[in-house]
CSV table of C-alpha atoms in Angstrom, one decimal:
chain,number,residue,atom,x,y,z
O,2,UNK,CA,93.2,-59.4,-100.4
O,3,UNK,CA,90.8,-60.2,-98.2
O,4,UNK,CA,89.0,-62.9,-95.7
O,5,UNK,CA,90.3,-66.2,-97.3
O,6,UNK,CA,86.9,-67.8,-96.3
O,7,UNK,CA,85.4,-66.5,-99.4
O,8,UNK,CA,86.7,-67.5,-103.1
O,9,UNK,CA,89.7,-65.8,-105.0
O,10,UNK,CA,90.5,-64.5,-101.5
O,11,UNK,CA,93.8,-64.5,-99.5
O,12,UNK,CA,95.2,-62.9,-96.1
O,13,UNK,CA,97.3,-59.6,-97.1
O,14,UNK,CA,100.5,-61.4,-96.3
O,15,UNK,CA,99.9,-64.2,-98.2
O,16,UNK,CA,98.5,-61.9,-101.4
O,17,UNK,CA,101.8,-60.1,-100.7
O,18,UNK,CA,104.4,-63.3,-101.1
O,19,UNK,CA,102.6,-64.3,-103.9
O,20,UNK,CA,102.8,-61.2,-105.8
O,21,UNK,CA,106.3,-60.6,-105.1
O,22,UNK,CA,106.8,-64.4,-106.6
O,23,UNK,CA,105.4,-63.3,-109.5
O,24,UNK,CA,107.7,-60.2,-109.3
O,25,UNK,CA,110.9,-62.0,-109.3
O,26,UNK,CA,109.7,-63.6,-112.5
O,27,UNK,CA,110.4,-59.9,-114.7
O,28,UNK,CA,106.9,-60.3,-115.6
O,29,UNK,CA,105.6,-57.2,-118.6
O,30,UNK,CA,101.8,-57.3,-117.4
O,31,UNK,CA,100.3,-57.4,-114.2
O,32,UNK,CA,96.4,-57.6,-113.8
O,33,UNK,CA,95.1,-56.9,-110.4
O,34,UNK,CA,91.5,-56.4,-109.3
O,35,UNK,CA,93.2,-54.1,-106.3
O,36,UNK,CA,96.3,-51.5,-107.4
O,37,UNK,CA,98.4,-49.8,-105.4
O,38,UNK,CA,97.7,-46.6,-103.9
O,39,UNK,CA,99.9,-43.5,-105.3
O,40,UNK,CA,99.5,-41.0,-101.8
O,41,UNK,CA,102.0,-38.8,-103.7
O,42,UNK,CA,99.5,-38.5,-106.8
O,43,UNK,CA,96.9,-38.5,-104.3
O,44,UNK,CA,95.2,-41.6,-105.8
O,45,UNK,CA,93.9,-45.0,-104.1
O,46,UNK,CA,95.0,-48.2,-103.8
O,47,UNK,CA,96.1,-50.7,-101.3
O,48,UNK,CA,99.3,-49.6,-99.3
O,49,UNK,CA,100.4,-53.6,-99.6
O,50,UNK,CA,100.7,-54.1,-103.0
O,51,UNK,CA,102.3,-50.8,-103.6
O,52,UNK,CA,104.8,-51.6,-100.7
O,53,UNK,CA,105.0,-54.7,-102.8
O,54,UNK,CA,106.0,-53.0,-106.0
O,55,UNK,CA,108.2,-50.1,-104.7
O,56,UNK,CA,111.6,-51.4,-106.4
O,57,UNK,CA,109.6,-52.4,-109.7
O,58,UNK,CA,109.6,-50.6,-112.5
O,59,UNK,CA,108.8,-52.7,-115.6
O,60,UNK,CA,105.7,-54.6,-115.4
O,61,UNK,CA,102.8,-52.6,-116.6
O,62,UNK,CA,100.0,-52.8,-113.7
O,63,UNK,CA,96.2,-53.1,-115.0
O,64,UNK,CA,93.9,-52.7,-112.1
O,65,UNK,CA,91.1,-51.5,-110.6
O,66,UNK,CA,88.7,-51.6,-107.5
O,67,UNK,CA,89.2,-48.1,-106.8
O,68,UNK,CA,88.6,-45.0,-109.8
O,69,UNK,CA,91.1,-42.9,-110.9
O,70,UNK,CA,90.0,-39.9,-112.8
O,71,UNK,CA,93.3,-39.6,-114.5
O,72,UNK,CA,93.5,-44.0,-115.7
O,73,UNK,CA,97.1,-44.1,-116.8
O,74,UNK,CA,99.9,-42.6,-114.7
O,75,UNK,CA,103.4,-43.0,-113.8
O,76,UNK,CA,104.8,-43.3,-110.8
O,77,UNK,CA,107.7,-41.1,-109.1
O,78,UNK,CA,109.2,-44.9,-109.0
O,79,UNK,CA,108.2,-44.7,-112.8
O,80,UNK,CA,105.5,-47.7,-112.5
O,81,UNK,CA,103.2,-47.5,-115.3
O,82,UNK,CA,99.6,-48.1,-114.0
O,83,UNK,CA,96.4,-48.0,-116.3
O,84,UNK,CA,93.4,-47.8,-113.6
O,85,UNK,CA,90.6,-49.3,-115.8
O,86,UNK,CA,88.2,-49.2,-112.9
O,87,UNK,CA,84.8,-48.0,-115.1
O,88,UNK,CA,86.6,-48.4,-118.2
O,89,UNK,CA,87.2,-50.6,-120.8
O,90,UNK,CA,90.2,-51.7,-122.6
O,91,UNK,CA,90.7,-53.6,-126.1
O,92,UNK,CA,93.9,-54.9,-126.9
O,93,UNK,CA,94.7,-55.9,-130.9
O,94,UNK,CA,97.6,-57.1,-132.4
O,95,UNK,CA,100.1,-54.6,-134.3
């Protein structure tokens, strides 16, 4: 989100549709440089994509932008967001 002059940018609104395109397809990941906020863990975010998400409850969020001291939480919704802002992640096959 952000001023669409600039690349890999787009108004809020349009961020919004698009994520909630993607929604609709029952996706298990979702990597976004910007999460949502959590204001009832006290955590940041952006307001939007959490408004975004508020009837989700599968995909897995990756994000960052914004640290979290605690990087993987659950939501009262019970969205599952890893906050790898600072951190890295490997992923491996079982």
């Amino acid at each position: 989100i952000g001023d669409p002059k600039k690349k890999q940018r787009r108004k809020e609104k349009d961020f919004v549709r698009a994520l909630k395109d993607l929604l609709v397809k029952d996706p298990d990941v979702v990597l976004l440089h910007q999460g949502p906020d959590v204001p009832a863990l006290d955590l940041g975010g952006h307001e939007a994509v959490r408004k975004a998400m508020h009837k989700v409850t599968k995909p897995l969020v990756l994000c960052g932008h914004v640290h979290w001291k605690t990087p993987v939480i659950t939501t009262p919704e019970q969205l599952q967001i890893l906050n790898l802002e600072a951190r890295g992640l490997l992923l491996t096959r079982a």
